[in-house]
XYZ file of C-alpha atoms in Angstrom:
369
model
C -52.002 -29.178 -44.098
C -55.506 -30.507 -43.480
C -57.238 -28.682 -40.653
C -60.548 -29.703 -39.099
C -62.473 -26.927 -37.328
C -65.101 -28.361 -34.962
C -66.340 -25.827 -32.384
C -69.460 -25.567 -30.272
C -71.477 -22.342 -30.237
C -70.210 -19.155 -28.603
C -73.391 -18.654 -26.610
C -74.929 -15.230 -27.076
C -72.600 -14.199 -29.898
C -71.905 -16.863 -32.533
C -73.549 -20.074 -33.617
C -71.218 -23.034 -34.013
C -71.276 -22.536 -37.802
C -70.450 -18.842 -37.448
C -67.653 -19.617 -35.023
C -66.246 -22.214 -37.419
C -66.300 -19.691 -40.269
C -64.454 -17.118 -38.158
C -61.873 -19.714 -37.148
C -61.411 -20.677 -40.801
C -60.646 -17.038 -41.608
C -57.977 -17.052 -38.905
C -56.497 -20.301 -40.195
C -56.091 -18.957 -43.721
C -54.237 -15.925 -42.415
C -51.539 -18.238 -41.104
C -51.804 -21.172 -43.518
C -53.241 -19.798 -46.795
C -52.678 -23.120 -48.560
C -54.386 -25.227 -45.899
C -57.328 -27.485 -46.664
C -59.963 -26.442 -44.147
C -63.026 -28.487 -43.157
C -65.652 -27.078 -40.798
C -67.839 -29.304 -38.648
C -70.135 -27.425 -36.212
C -70.568 -29.405 -33.001
C -72.851 -29.443 -29.946
C -73.176 -31.355 -26.695
C -76.789 -32.430 -27.103
C -78.511 -29.170 -26.153
C -79.049 -26.076 -28.235
C -77.001 -26.318 -31.422
C -77.719 -30.009 -31.998
C -80.123 -29.180 -34.831
C -77.597 -26.843 -36.431
C -74.955 -29.554 -36.276
C -77.328 -32.003 -37.959
C -78.136 -29.548 -40.744
C -74.435 -28.891 -41.328
C -73.984 -32.662 -41.587
C -76.499 -32.890 -44.438
C -79.823 -33.383 -42.691
C -82.876 -31.851 -44.352
C -84.604 -29.056 -42.442
C -88.342 -29.224 -41.814
C -90.581 -26.595 -40.231
C -93.855 -27.170 -38.387
C -96.306 -24.896 -36.619
C -96.733 -26.216 -33.078
C -98.081 -25.154 -29.710
C -95.435 -23.182 -27.823
C -94.643 -23.578 -24.126
C -97.508 -21.296 -23.042
C -100.031 -22.214 -25.773
C -99.059 -19.544 -28.311
C -98.301 -21.064 -31.747
C -94.662 -21.079 -32.840
C -92.762 -22.236 -35.891
C -90.328 -24.989 -34.924
C -87.550 -26.442 -37.050
C -86.329 -30.025 -36.963
C -84.311 -32.219 -39.333
C -84.424 -35.605 -40.998
C -82.062 -37.800 -43.004
C -83.300 -41.196 -44.072
C -85.162 -42.610 -41.098
C -83.292 -40.538 -38.491
C -84.831 -37.315 -37.168
C -83.246 -34.663 -34.957
C -85.415 -32.510 -32.699
C -84.453 -29.838 -30.159
C -86.758 -29.200 -27.221
C -85.724 -25.529 -27.385
C -87.332 -25.144 -30.811
C -90.870 -25.886 -29.638
C -90.631 -25.413 -25.871
C -87.663 -23.142 -25.298
C -87.248 -20.547 -22.567
C -86.763 -17.863 -25.226
C -90.378 -18.418 -26.309
C -91.883 -17.045 -23.086
C -91.110 -14.616 -20.306
C -89.338 -16.120 -17.260
C -92.113 -15.430 -14.757
C -93.425 -17.495 -11.853
C -96.695 -18.104 -13.694
C -94.973 -19.271 -16.847
C -92.572 -21.511 -14.916
C -95.598 -23.361 -13.547
C -97.681 -23.514 -16.719
C -94.993 -24.039 -19.406
C -95.203 -27.436 -21.106
C -93.591 -29.591 -23.787
C -96.703 -30.279 -25.914
C -95.078 -28.773 -29.021
C -92.169 -31.202 -28.749
C -94.649 -34.049 -28.934
C -96.106 -32.509 -32.070
C -92.632 -32.491 -33.627
C -92.162 -36.141 -32.673
C -95.492 -36.922 -34.357
C -94.337 -35.039 -37.463
C -91.117 -37.063 -37.494
C -93.070 -40.307 -37.183
C -95.339 -39.169 -40.024
C -92.230 -38.592 -42.144
C -91.107 -42.182 -41.566
C -88.541 -41.639 -38.819
C -87.785 -44.685 -36.692
C -84.717 -43.263 -34.914
C -85.423 -39.932 -33.186
C -82.669 -37.939 -31.485
C -83.974 -35.389 -29.002
C -81.516 -32.645 -28.097
C -82.462 -31.480 -24.619
C -81.615 -28.009 -23.395
C -82.828 -24.421 -23.279
C -86.301 -25.495 -22.172
C -89.022 -23.402 -20.528
C -90.910 -26.214 -18.826
C -90.613 -28.494 -15.815
C -93.300 -30.975 -16.861
C -91.210 -34.172 -17.055
C -92.023 -34.528 -20.751
C -95.699 -35.157 -20.021
C -96.812 -32.414 -22.400
C -94.989 -34.092 -25.280
C -96.535 -37.457 -24.467
C -99.970 -35.859 -24.188
C -99.562 -34.645 -27.763
C -98.956 -38.309 -28.599
C -102.077 -39.589 -26.827
C -101.155 -40.041 -23.155
C -103.757 -38.823 -20.632
C -103.006 -37.581 -17.111
C -106.074 -37.748 -14.886
C -106.928 -36.394 -11.447
C -108.841 -38.237 -8.707
C -112.145 -37.409 -10.435
C -110.982 -38.770 -13.767
C -110.628 -35.326 -15.337
C -107.689 -34.293 -17.493
C -105.023 -32.447 -15.535
C -103.999 -29.066 -17.053
C -100.747 -28.869 -18.983
C -97.619 -27.708 -17.182
C -95.368 -28.763 -14.353
C -97.428 -26.857 -11.817
C -100.288 -29.336 -12.272
C -98.335 -32.566 -11.832
C -99.249 -32.739 -8.165
C -102.871 -33.357 -9.245
C -102.050 -36.492 -11.265
C -103.719 -39.568 -9.762
C -103.779 -41.986 -12.696
C -102.340 -42.228 -16.190
C -104.193 -43.624 -19.205
C -101.816 -44.844 -21.905
C -104.389 -46.658 -24.036
C -104.491 -43.861 -26.602
C -100.705 -43.485 -26.903
C -99.441 -43.433 -30.489
C -98.514 -47.092 -31.210
C -95.603 -45.977 -33.401
C -93.726 -44.992 -30.243
C -93.339 -48.662 -29.373
C -91.388 -49.269 -32.569
C -89.404 -46.027 -32.763
C -86.087 -45.593 -30.980
C -85.978 -42.393 -28.915
C -82.469 -41.217 -28.028
C -82.427 -38.512 -25.365
C -79.272 -36.420 -25.690
C -78.259 -34.878 -22.366
C -75.215 -32.986 -21.119
C -76.106 -33.097 -17.405
C -76.517 -35.933 -14.920
C -79.189 -34.341 -12.718
C -81.878 -36.612 -11.348
C -85.587 -35.783 -11.559
C -86.400 -34.798 -7.971
C -84.788 -33.251 -4.911
C -81.927 -30.766 -4.379
C -80.108 -31.962 -7.515
C -83.297 -32.351 -9.531
C -85.021 -30.541 -12.370
C -87.002 -28.082 -10.245
C -84.385 -26.994 -7.704
C -81.492 -26.706 -10.163
C -83.126 -25.381 -13.323
C -86.577 -23.916 -12.583
C -85.234 -20.680 -11.018
C -83.674 -19.868 -14.398
C -87.164 -20.195 -15.870
C -88.757 -17.702 -13.479
C -89.738 -19.937 -10.567
C -89.576 -18.422 -7.080
C -88.798 -20.656 -4.049
C -92.472 -21.539 -3.533
C -92.897 -22.429 -7.200
C -89.750 -24.564 -7.074
C -91.167 -26.529 -4.146
C -94.486 -26.946 -5.958
C -92.768 -28.178 -9.114
C -90.570 -30.612 -7.204
C -93.568 -31.977 -5.314
C -95.359 -32.481 -8.639
C -92.398 -34.322 -10.115
C -92.234 -36.565 -7.047
C -95.934 -37.315 -7.358
C -95.630 -38.119 -11.036
C -92.670 -40.437 -10.377
C -94.733 -42.260 -7.766
C -97.774 -42.621 -10.045
C -95.628 -43.881 -12.934
C -93.789 -46.292 -10.661
C -97.094 -47.744 -9.492
C -98.526 -47.921 -13.017
C -95.534 -49.299 -14.917
C -92.914 -50.415 -12.411
C -90.437 -48.001 -14.019
C -88.161 -45.863 -11.863
C -87.853 -42.510 -13.646
C -85.898 -40.584 -11.002
C -82.496 -41.506 -12.438
C -79.332 -39.602 -13.447
C -79.945 -37.526 -16.567
C -83.721 -37.562 -16.116
C -83.642 -34.020 -14.746
C -82.531 -32.522 -18.067
C -84.887 -30.094 -19.843
C -87.367 -29.903 -16.993
C -87.283 -33.661 -16.464
C -88.191 -34.344 -20.107
C -86.529 -37.777 -20.311
C -88.343 -39.218 -17.305
C -91.803 -39.920 -18.737
C -90.303 -41.184 -21.978
C -88.352 -43.819 -20.046
C -91.679 -45.294 -18.970
C -93.862 -44.821 -22.033
C -91.525 -45.069 -25.038
C -88.530 -47.083 -26.209
C -86.208 -44.388 -24.934
C -82.641 -44.199 -23.656
C -80.647 -41.396 -22.067
C -77.349 -40.899 -23.906
C -74.416 -38.513 -23.636
C -75.156 -35.545 -25.856
C -71.687 -35.089 -27.305
C -71.362 -38.749 -28.267
C -74.674 -38.579 -30.115
C -73.704 -35.404 -31.986
C -70.321 -36.908 -32.832
C -72.160 -39.866 -34.322
C -74.626 -37.890 -36.417
C -71.893 -35.542 -37.724
C -69.469 -38.411 -38.474
C -66.734 -36.777 -36.401
C -64.569 -39.900 -36.505
C -64.465 -39.831 -40.293
C -63.553 -36.138 -40.315
C -60.745 -36.713 -37.811
C -59.349 -39.459 -40.012
C -58.801 -36.860 -42.744
C -57.167 -34.201 -40.529
C -53.617 -33.247 -39.541
C -54.644 -30.685 -36.898
C -57.903 -29.940 -35.083
C -59.298 -26.622 -33.841
C -62.198 -26.509 -31.409
C -63.681 -24.172 -28.810
C -66.743 -22.485 -27.343
C -67.800 -19.217 -25.775
C -66.563 -19.916 -22.265
C -64.045 -22.679 -21.700
C -64.161 -23.339 -17.966
C -64.057 -26.175 -15.454
C -67.507 -27.358 -16.580
C -66.124 -27.726 -20.091
C -63.733 -30.375 -18.799
C -66.676 -32.601 -17.853
C -67.885 -33.796 -21.233
C -68.683 -30.586 -23.076
C -68.241 -30.595 -26.841
C -64.797 -28.930 -27.202
C -63.131 -31.307 -24.753
C -64.957 -34.207 -26.362
C -63.509 -33.166 -29.727
C -60.063 -32.705 -28.182
C -60.124 -36.126 -26.551
C -61.218 -37.798 -29.796
C -58.447 -36.019 -31.706
C -55.849 -36.761 -29.030
C -56.740 -40.455 -29.173
C -55.687 -40.366 -32.836
C -52.446 -38.507 -32.056
C -53.670 -35.263 -33.613
C -52.582 -31.910 -32.138
C -55.445 -29.735 -30.893
C -55.784 -25.947 -30.791
C -58.477 -24.321 -28.652
C -60.053 -20.945 -29.380
C -62.679 -19.574 -27.006
C -64.410 -16.373 -26.055
C -62.674 -16.665 -22.701
C -60.531 -19.364 -21.136
C -60.770 -20.068 -17.419
C -58.719 -23.257 -17.215
C -54.947 -23.648 -17.134
C -52.667 -24.679 -20.010
C -51.776 -27.768 -17.977
C -55.440 -28.770 -17.732
C -55.857 -28.361 -21.489
C -52.639 -30.247 -22.192
C -54.158 -33.318 -20.527
C -56.590 -33.382 -23.470
C -53.963 -32.971 -26.179
C -54.259 -29.201 -26.529
C -50.972 -27.715 -27.773
C -52.062 -24.063 -28.027
C -54.980 -21.887 -26.965
C -56.136 -18.294 -27.292
C -59.210 -16.339 -26.293
C -61.073 -13.557 -28.049
C -61.264 -11.630 -24.774
C -57.472 -11.515 -24.451
C -56.983 -10.472 -28.062
C -59.645 -7.773 -27.797
C -58.332 -6.675 -24.373
C -61.906 -6.632 -23.039
C -64.761 -9.120 -22.841
C -67.251 -6.495 -23.977
C -65.280 -5.677 -27.125
C -64.865 -9.384 -27.853
C -68.636 -9.883 -27.677
C -69.462 -6.836 -29.800
C -67.192 -8.016 -32.625
C -67.067 -11.726 -31.881
C -66.301 -13.051 -35.360
C -63.425 -10.609 -35.843
C -61.747 -11.467 -32.573
C -62.305 -15.207 -32.888
C -60.492 -15.035 -36.224
C -57.641 -13.040 -34.655
C -57.445 -15.412 -31.684
C -57.273 -18.390 -34.058
C -54.361 -16.839 -35.932
C -52.606 -16.051 -32.643
C -53.033 -19.610 -31.363
C -51.710 -21.109 -34.600
C -48.678 -18.832 -34.532
C -47.841 -20.439 -31.202
C -47.953 -24.011 -32.543
């Protein structure tokens, strides 16, 4: 039997690669003669870089400016002329404390430095995995690292960070890196939030980054101002579905680069050659830390299940916890499922020894096939 194991990360406990290894252990307990292939997946956010590396991309490391000006080491990957960058590597929320001050001043400048490094390395197709970000600056920090200038009414440079976007009066793009016009920027998102308003970047995501209600209002007002200035300068409407991801990161790139917003899972499936792996499989195992109603709306495990089901392949799901019904999973071709929490008899125990219980849950699920 040929078994493909293609999970997303188990957030907080296992990376996608670690989860795949644990699942493989469980498979071999039930089918010791099976041919097992592991393919770590992601939905365009954190884990996208790991998936690229597992698919044969070469890792690079650059020192860049972090989200609050402290230097950080940020990894990215390249294969041929395609580069993969995660905003979380250079501008992630784990790189600074979630305080009101940091929510206002955090920026994406380091991401722009990684894009410049990718361009220097000859990349012409750049995939940006958006997620886990600290900033709400609409990607302006990244573009400033590439030569864009945001100016106030006096013609002075506006400080970095989303909290300063309300001061932007004009934008000078004359110094923008000309290579951006030729490169293809693919913005991988797993949300459809717009840039501004109740469903926008500030109101939905900034509180997780430390913003209090007043800071949220300030950030949203800044994003609205920026959208207005860009609309006047370029004619581009940047307040569109998906533009609210990663603190609004896609929005400025829609106006000042050859950029497109794309579904994160579809992009990861492309760069990992999921279709080719499915063609060589008899059964597919996927999963993530928490399989819930949100998972049914385009997250990686359901994306894998749907792709496998379209080929007539049976699917087994293994998760840290499962909060959807067997009937809901069956609609996506899932024939068996098990959770680490149920096997361990407690969520806490399952988290403390995640790999062990993921392996046991995998074996239990397969015994039910």
